[in-house]
Short mmCIF file of C-alpha atoms in Angstrom, two decimals:
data_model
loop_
_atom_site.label_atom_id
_atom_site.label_comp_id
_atom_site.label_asym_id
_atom_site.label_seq_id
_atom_site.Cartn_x
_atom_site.Cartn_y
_atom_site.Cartn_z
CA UNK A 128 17.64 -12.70 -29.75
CA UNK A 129 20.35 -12.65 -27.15
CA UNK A 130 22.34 -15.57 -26.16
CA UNK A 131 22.37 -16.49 -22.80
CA UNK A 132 25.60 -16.44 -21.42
CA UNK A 133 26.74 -19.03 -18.64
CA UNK A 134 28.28 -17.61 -15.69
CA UNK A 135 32.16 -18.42 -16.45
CA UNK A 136 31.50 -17.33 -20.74
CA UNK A 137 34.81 -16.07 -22.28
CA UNK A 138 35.01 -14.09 -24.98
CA UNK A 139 38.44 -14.37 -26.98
CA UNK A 140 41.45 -15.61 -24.95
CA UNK A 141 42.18 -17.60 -28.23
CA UNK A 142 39.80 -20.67 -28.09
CA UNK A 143 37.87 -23.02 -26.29
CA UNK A 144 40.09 -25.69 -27.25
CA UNK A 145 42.83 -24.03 -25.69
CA UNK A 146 40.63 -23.10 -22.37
CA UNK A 147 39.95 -26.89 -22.01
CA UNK A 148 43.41 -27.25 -22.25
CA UNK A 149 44.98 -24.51 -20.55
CA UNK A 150 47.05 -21.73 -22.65
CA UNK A 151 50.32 -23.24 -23.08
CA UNK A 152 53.33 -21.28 -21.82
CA UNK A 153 55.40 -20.38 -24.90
CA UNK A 154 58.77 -21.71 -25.29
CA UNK A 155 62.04 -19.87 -25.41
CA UNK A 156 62.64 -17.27 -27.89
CA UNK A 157 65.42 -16.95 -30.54
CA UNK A 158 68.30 -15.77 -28.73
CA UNK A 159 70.58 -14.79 -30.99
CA UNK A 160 71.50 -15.80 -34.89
CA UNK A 161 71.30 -19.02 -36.06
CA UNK A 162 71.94 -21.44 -39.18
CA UNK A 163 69.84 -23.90 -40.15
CA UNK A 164 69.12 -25.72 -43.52
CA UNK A 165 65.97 -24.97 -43.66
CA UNK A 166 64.03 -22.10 -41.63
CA UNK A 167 59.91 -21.92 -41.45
CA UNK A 168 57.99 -19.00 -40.47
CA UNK A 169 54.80 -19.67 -38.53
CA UNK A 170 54.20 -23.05 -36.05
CA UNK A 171 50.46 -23.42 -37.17
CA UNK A 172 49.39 -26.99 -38.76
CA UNK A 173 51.55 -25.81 -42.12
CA UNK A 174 54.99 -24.79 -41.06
CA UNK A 175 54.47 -28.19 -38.13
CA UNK A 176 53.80 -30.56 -40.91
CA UNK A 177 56.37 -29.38 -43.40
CA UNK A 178 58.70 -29.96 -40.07
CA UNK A 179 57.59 -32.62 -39.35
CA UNK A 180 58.55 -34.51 -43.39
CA UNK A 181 61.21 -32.70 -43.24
CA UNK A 182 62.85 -34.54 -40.16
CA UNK A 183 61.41 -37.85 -41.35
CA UNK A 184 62.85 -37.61 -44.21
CA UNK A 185 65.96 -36.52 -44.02
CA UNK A 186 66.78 -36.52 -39.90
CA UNK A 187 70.37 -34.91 -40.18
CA UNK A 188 68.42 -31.49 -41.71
CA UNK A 189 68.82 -28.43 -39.15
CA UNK A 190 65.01 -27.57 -39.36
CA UNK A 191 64.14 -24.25 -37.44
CA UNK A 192 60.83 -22.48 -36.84
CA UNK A 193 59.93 -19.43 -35.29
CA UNK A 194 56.59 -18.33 -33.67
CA UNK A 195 55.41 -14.88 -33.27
CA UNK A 196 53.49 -16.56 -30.33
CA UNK A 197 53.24 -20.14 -29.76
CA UNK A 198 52.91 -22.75 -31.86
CA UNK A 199 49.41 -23.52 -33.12
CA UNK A 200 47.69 -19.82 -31.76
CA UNK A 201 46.32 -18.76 -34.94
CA UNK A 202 43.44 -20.49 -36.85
CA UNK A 203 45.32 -24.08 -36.32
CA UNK A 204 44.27 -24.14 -32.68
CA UNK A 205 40.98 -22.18 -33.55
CA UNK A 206 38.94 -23.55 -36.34
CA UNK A 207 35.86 -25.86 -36.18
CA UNK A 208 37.44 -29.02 -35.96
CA UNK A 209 36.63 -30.26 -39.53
CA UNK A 210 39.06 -32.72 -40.60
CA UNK A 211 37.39 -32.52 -44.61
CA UNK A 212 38.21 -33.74 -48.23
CA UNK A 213 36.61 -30.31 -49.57
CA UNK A 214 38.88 -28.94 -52.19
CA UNK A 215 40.41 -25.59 -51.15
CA UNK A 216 39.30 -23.74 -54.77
CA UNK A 217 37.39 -25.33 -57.37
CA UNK A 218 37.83 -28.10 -59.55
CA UNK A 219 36.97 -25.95 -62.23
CA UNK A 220 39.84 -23.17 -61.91
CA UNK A 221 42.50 -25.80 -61.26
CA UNK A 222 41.02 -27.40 -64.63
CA UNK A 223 41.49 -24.61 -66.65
CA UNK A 224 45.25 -24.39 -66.15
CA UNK A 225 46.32 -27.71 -65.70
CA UNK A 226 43.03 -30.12 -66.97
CA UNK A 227 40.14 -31.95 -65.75
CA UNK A 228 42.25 -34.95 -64.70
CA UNK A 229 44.87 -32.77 -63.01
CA UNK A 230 41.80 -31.33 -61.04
CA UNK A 231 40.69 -34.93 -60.10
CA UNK A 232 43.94 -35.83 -58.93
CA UNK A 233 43.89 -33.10 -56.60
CA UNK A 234 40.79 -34.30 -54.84
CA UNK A 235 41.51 -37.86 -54.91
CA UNK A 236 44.70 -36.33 -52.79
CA UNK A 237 42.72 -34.75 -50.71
CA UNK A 238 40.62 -37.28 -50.08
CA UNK A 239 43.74 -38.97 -48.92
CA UNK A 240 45.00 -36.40 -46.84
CA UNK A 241 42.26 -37.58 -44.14
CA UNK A 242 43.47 -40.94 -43.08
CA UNK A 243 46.91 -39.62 -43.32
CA UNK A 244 46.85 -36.68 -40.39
CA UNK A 245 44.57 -39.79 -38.72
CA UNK A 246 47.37 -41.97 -39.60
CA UNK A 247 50.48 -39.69 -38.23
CA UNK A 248 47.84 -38.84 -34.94
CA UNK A 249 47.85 -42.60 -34.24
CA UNK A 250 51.57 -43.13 -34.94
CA UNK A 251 52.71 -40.07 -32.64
CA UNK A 252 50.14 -40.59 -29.69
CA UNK A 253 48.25 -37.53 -30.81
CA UNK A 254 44.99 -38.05 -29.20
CA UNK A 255 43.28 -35.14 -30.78
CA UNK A 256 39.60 -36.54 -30.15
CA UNK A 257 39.16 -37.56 -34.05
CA UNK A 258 36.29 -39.20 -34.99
CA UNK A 259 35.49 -40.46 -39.08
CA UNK A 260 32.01 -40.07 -39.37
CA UNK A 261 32.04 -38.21 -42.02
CA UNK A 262 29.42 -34.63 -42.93
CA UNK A 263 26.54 -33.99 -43.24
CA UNK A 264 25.34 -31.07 -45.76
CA UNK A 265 21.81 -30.00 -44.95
CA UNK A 266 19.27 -27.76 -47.08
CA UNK A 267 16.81 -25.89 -45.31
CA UNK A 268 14.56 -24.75 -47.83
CA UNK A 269 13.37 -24.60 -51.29
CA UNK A 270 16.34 -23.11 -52.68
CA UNK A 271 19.52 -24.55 -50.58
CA UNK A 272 17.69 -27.92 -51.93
CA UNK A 273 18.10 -27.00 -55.56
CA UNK A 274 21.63 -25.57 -55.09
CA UNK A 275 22.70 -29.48 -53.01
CA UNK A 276 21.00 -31.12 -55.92
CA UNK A 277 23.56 -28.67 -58.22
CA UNK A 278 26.38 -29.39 -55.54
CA UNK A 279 25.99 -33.19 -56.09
CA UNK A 280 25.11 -33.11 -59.75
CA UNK A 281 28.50 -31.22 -60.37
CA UNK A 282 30.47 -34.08 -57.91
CA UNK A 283 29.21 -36.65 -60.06
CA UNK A 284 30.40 -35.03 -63.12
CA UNK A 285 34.42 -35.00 -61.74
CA UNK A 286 33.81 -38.73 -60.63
CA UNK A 287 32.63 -38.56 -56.77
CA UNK A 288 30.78 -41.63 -57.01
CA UNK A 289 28.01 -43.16 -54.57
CA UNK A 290 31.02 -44.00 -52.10
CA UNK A 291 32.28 -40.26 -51.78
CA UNK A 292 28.85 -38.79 -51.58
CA UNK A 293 25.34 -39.03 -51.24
CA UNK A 294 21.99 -38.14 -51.17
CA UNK A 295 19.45 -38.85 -47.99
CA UNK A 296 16.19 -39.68 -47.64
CA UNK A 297 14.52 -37.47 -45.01
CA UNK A 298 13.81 -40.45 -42.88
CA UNK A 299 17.65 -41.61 -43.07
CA UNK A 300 18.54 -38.17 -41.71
CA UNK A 301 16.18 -38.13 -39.08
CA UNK A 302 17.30 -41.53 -37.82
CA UNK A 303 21.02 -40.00 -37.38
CA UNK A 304 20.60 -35.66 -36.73
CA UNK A 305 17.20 -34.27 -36.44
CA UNK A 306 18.09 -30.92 -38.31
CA UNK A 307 14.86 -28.40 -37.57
CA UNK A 308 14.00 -27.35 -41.52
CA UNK A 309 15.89 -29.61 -43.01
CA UNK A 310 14.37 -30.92 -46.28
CA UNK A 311 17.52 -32.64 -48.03
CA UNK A 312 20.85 -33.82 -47.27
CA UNK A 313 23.60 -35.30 -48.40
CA UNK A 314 26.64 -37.69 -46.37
CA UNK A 315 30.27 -37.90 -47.72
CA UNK A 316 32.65 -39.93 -45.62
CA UNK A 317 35.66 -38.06 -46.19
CA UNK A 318 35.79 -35.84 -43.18
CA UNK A 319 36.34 -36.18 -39.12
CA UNK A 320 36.04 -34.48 -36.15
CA UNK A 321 39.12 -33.46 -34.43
CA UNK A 322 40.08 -31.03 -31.45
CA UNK A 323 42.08 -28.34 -32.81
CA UNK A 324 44.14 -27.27 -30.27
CA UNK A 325 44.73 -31.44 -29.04
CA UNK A 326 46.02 -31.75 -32.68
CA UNK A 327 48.17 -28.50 -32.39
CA UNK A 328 49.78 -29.34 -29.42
CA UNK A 329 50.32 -32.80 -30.31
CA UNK A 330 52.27 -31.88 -33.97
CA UNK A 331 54.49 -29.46 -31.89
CA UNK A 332 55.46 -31.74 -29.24
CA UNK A 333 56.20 -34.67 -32.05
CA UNK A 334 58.48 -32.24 -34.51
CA UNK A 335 60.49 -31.17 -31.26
CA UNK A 336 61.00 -34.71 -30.73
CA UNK A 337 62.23 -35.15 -33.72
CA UNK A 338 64.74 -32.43 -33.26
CA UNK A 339 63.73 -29.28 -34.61
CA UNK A 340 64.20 -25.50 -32.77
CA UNK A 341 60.89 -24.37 -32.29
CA UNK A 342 61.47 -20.65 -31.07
CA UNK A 343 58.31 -18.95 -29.74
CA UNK A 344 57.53 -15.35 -28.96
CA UNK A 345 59.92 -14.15 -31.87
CA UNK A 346 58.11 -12.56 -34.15
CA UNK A 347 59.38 -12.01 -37.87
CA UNK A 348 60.30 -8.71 -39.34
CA UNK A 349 61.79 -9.63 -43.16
CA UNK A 350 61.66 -12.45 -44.94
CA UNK A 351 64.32 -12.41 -47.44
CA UNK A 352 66.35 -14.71 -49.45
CA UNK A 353 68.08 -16.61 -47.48
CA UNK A 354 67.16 -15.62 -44.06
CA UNK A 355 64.43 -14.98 -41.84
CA UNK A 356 65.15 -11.29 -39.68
CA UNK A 357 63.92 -11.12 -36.08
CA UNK A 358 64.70 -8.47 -33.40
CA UNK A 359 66.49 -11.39 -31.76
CA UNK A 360 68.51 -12.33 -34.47
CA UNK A 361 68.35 -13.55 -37.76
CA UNK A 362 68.09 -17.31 -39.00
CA UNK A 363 70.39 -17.89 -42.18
CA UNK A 364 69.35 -20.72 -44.60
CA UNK A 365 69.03 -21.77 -47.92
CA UNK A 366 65.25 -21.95 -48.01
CA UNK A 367 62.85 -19.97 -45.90
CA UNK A 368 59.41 -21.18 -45.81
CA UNK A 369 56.47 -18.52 -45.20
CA UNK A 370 53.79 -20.64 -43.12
CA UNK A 371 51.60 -17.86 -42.01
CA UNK A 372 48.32 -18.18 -43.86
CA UNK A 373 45.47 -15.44 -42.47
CA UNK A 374 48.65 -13.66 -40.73
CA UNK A 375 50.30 -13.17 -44.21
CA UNK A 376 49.27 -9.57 -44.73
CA UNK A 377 51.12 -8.31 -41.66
CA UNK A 378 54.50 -9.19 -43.07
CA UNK A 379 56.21 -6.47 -44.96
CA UNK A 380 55.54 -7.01 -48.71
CA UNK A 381 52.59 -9.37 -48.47
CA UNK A 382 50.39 -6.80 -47.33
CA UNK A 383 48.22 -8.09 -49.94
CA UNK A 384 48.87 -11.21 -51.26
CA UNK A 385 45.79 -13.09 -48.83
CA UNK A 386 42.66 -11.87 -47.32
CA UNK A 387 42.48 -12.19 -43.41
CA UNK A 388 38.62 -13.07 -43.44
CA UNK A 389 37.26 -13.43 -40.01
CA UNK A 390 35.40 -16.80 -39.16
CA UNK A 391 33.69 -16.86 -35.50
CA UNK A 392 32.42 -19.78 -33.26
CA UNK A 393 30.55 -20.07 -29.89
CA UNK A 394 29.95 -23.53 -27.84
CA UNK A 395 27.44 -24.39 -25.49
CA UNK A 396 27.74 -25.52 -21.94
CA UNK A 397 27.46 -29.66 -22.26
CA UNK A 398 24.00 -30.86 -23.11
CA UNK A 399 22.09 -33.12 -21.03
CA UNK A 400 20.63 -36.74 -22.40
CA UNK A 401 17.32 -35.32 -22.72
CA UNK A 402 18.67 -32.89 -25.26
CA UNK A 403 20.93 -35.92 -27.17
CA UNK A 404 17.74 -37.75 -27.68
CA UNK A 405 16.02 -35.02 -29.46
CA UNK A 406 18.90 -34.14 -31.52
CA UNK A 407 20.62 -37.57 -32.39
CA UNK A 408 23.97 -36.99 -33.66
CA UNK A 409 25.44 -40.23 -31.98
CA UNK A 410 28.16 -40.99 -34.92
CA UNK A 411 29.87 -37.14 -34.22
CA UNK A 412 29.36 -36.16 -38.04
CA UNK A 413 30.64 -32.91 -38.79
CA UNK A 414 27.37 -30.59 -40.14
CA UNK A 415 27.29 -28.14 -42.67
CA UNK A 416 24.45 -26.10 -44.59
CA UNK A 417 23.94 -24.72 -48.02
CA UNK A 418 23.52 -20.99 -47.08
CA UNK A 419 25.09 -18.36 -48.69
CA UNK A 420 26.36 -17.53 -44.82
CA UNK A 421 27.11 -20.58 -44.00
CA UNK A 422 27.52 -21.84 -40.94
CA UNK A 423 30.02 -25.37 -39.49
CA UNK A 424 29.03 -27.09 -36.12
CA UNK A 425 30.43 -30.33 -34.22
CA UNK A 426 29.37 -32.30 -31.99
CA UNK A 427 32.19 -32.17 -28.91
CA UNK A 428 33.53 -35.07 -26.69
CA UNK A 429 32.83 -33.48 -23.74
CA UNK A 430 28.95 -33.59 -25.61
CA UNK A 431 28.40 -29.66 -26.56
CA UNK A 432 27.77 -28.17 -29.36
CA UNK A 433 30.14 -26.30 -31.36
CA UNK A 434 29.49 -23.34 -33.59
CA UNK A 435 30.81 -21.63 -36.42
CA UNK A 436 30.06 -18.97 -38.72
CA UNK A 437 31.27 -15.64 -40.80
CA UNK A 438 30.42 -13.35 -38.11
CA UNK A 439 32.38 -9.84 -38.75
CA UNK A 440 34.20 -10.98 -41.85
CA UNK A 441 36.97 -8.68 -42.59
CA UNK A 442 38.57 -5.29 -40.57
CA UNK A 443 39.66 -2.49 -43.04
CA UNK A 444 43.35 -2.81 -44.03
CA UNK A 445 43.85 -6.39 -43.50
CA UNK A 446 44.15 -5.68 -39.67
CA UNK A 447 43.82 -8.63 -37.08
CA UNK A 448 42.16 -9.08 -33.60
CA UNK A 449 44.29 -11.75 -33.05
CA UNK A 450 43.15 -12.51 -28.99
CA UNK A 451 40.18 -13.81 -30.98
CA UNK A 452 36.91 -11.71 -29.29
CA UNK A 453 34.12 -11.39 -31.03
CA UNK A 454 31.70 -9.15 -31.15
CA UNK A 455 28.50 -9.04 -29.60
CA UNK A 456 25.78 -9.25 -31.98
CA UNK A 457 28.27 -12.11 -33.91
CA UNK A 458 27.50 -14.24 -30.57
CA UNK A 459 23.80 -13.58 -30.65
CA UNK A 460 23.22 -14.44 -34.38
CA UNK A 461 25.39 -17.66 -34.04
CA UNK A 462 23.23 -18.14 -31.10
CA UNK A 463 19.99 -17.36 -32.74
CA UNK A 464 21.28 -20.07 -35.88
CA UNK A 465 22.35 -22.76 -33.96
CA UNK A 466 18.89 -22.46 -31.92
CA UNK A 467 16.87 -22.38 -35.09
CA UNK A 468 18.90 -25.62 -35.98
CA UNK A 469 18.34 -27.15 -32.89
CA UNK A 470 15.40 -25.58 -30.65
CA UNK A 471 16.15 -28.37 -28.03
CA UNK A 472 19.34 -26.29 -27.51
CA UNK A 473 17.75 -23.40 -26.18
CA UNK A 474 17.84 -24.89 -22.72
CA UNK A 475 21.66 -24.71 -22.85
CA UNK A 476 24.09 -21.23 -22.45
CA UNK A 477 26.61 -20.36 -24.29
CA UNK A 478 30.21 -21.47 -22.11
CA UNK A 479 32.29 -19.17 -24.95
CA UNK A 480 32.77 -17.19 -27.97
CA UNK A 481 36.23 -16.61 -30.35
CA UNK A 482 37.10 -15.80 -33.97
CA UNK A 483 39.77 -16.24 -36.02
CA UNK A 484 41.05 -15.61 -39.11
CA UNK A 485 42.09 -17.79 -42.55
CA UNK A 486 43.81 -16.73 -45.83
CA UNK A 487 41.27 -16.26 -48.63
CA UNK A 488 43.74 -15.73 -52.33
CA UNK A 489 41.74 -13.38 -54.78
CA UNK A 490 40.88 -16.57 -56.69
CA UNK A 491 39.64 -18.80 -53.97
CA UNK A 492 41.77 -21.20 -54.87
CA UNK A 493 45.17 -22.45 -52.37
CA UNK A 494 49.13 -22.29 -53.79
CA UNK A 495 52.06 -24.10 -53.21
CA UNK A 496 55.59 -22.79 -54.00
CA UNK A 497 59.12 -23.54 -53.61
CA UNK A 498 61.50 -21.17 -55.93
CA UNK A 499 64.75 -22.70 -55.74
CA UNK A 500 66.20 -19.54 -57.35
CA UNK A 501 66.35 -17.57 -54.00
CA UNK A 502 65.21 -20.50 -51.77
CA UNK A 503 61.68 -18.28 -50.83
CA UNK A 504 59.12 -20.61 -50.74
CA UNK A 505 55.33 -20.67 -49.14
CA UNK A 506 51.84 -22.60 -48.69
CA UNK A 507 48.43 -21.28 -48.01
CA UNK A 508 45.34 -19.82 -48.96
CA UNK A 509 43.27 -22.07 -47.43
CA UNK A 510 39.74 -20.20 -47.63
CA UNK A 511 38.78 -22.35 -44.52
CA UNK A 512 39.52 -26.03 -45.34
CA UNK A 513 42.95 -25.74 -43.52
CA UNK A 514 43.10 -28.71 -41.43
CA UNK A 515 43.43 -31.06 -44.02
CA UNK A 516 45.51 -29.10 -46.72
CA UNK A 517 47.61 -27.81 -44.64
CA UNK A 518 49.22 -31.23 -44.40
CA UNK A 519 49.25 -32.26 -47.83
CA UNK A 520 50.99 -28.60 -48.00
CA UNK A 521 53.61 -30.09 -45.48
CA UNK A 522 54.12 -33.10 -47.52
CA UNK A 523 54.47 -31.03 -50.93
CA UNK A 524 56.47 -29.04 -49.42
CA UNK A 525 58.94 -31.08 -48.33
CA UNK A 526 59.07 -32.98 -51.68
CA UNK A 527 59.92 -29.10 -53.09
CA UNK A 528 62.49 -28.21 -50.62
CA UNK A 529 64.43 -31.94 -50.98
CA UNK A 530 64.10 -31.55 -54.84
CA UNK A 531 61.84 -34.37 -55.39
CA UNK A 532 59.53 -35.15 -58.11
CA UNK A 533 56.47 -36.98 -56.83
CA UNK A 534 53.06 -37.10 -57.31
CA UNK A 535 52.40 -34.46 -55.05
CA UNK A 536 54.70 -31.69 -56.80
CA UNK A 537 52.64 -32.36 -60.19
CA UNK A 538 49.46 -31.18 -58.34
CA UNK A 539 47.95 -28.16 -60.01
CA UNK A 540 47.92 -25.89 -57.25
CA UNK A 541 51.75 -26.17 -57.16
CA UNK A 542 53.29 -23.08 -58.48
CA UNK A 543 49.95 -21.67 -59.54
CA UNK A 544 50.01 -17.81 -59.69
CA UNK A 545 47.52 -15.55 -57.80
CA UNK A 546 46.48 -11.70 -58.22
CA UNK A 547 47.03 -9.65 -55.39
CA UNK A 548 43.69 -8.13 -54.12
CA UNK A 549 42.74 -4.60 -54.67
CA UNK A 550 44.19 -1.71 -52.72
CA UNK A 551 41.64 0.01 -49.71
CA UNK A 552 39.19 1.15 -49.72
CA UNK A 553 38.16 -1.65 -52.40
CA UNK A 554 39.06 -4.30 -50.44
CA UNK A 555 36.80 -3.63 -47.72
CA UNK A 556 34.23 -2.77 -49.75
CA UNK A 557 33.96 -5.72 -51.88
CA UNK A 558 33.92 -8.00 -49.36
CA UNK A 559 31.15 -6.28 -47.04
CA UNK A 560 29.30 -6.10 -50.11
CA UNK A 561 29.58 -9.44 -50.80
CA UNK A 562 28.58 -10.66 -47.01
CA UNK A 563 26.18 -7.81 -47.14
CA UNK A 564 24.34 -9.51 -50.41
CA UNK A 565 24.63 -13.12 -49.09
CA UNK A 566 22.91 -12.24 -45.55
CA UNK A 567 19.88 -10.31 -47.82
CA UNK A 568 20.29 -13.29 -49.93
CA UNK A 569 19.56 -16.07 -47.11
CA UNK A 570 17.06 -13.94 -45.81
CA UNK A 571 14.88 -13.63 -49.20
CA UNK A 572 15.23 -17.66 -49.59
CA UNK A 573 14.04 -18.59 -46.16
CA UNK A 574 10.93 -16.98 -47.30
CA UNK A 575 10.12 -19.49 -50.02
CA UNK A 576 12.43 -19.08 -52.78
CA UNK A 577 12.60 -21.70 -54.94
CA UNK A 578 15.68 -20.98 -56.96
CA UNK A 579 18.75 -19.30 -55.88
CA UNK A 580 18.86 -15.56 -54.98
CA UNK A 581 19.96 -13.23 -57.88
CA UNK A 582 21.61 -11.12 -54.80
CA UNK A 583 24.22 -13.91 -54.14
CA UNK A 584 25.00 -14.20 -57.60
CA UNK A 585 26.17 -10.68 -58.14
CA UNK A 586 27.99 -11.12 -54.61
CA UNK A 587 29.85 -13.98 -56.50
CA UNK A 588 30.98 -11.47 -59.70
CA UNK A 589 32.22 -8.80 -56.89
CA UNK A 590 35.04 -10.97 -55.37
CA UNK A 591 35.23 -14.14 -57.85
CA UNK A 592 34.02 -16.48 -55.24
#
């Protein structure tokens, strides 16, 4: 099926949350040396928030960042707008090195994490369109049903209780989003809607106000100890912070350290009334499903649909499309998805299409690191649940750099150690295998399946998802 396209569609150009916007004109680059006490690389939601404690908590700190374009381009002003408690890794692998309870803790932080960017949004003016109502995780199918009833089985057993999640009667789910196929879902609370781009902007405006350099269009050639080496001059400091998550393989000796993994979205023109009525969706809860290929959607202020999905998932050697265009038969099977999901839809175009990409660490699971021995520090590996960890990143962070111990620096993804991933070709083929697998694997369960695919298990054993 191909999507309609509405007269004015864009494809790339960053995001629709910039377009509604406007592209902001970068700021002045770096022109010349400086020294700071601390200098971050990357102005995306990481290397704003770690700013941004920083400055709070100690305002005499010279805090400097540098942009390669301008703060908040990559997947901080790009993703899908899901403010979530989801843990970036699983309980399980943080367990095994550090305990159950040290895996708990970790959630519960998460958890947290919400109402603090909601909290620090409210403080600073940020009006970044955030909405609590929480997710919605939908099976459509035999299968998807058995593998939520898993999902929430497994929650209960590291202590989500009734309040964190839970599961819906069909006629509950009805009476809030009318999900075509749905047979089971589940609510948590811990997630909102937000507007990427509003929060992006915001951030960056509130840590300049604070004092720090933000330098944009100066991109980052070495990151050594104790500096941070540009064409336009080189920032001296005692600790240099690497904040570039999905752009981490294009620095020099971090080629592969993440996975850039392509995520794409479209979103529709506005919908009508008519089309509200059918759907529902009046509390602007963020949806999810249990498909191997999953797929993310919100419902927009300005009342459209929004998107999301795998698409194209990875270019050989860790390259990056970084204007965000996507390709064409990505917009026509997001199209095809979200129609399937909601046939009322069909009536609508789609107003634009982008992608982006997020770090994915060979173990799924997201690190934190300050070594005080050469002052090198870093955050990231988000596999997708950025918007939220990327602040309790900030916040770890700046415990780290200021030589605190807190809570937060006894978390078990601080300091954990990750294997790189495998040299090309290997790389590229394990992870169009594994896409490859979970597409045939979706496909054989929409026929009926009652039990989860064999294909997407051995897709999970070829990358250690």
């Amino acid at each position: 099926m191909s999507a309609p396209l509405s007269p004015g569609f864009v494809n790339g150009e960053v995001s629709f949350w910039y377009r509604s916007l406007g592209l902001p004109v970068p700021g002045d680059p770096l022109d010349g040396d400086r020294e700071a006490d601390v200098a971050i690389v990357g102005a995306g939601y990481t290397g704003l928030w770690t700013a941004y404690y920083l400055k709070k908590a100690q305002p005499s700190l010279r805090v400097v960042v540098l942009e390669k374009e301008f703060a908040g381009f990559g997947a901080s002003g790009r993703n899908g707008g899901w403010l979530t408690g989801a843990l970036a890794g699983s309980p399980e692998r943080y367990a095994e090195t550090h305990g159950p309870e040290a895996a708990r803790r970790l959630q519960r932080a998460m958890f947290a994490t919400i109402d603090e960017v909601i909290r620090v949004a409210d403080e600073e003016g940020i009006d970044a369109d955030i909405v609590k109502g929480g997710l919605f995780n939908v099976a459509r199918g035999p299968a998807q049903a058995a593998r939520l009833r898993e999902e929430l089985a497994g929650q209960r057993e590291w202590g989500w209780t009734e309040d964190d999640v839970r599961l819906l009667s069909p006629g509950e789910m009805d009476s809030r989003l009318r999900v075509a196929g749905a047979v089971s879902a589940t609510w948590s609370p811990h997630c909102a809607r937000i507007q990427p781009a509003k929060l992006a902007r915001g951030l960056a405006e509130a840590v300049r106000n604070l004092g720090v350099e933000i330098y944009e269009r100066t991109a980052v050639t070495e990151i050594s100890r104790g500096r941070a080496v540009t064409e336009r001059g080189t920032v001296t400091a005692p600790y240099v912070l690497r904040c570039t998550e999905g752009f981490t393989a294009t620095i020099p000796g971090h080629h592969r350290d993440w996975l850039p993994m392509n995520s794409s979205m479209i979103v529709t023109e506005p919908l009508p009334e008519s089309v509200w009525a059918s759907i529902g969706w009046e509390n602007r809860e963020l949806l999810g499903d249990m498909a191997h290929y999953y797929m993310y959607a919100q419902r927009t202020a300005d009342d459209r649909i929004a998107f999301g999905g795998r698409g194209k998932p990875y270019l050989y050697g860790s390259r990056i499309d970084d204007r965000g265009h996507t390709h064409g038969w990505t917009v026509d099977a997001l199209w095809e998805l979200l129609t399937s999901f909601f046939p009322a839809a069909g009536s609508s175009r789609v107003a634009h299409a982008w992608s982006g990409v997020l770090g994915v660490p060979r173990d799924w699971c997201s690190t934190v690191r300050v070594d005080h021995a050469t002052g090198l520090g870093w955050a990231g590996g988000y596999t997708g649940h950025g918007v939220t960890t990327t602040n309790l990143a900030g916040r770890t962070l700046c415990d780290l750099v200021l030589g605190r111990e807190t809570e937060l620096t006894g978390l078990p993804w601080v300091d954990r150690r990750v294997r790189a991933w495998e040299p090309e070709p290997l790389r590229w083929l394990g992870v169009h295998s594994m896409y490859r697998l979970y597409r045939l694997a979706d496909a054989r369960e929409s026929r009926g399946m009652a039990r989860t695919s064999s294909l997407a298990r051995i897709a999970d054993l070829i990358t250690g998802h």
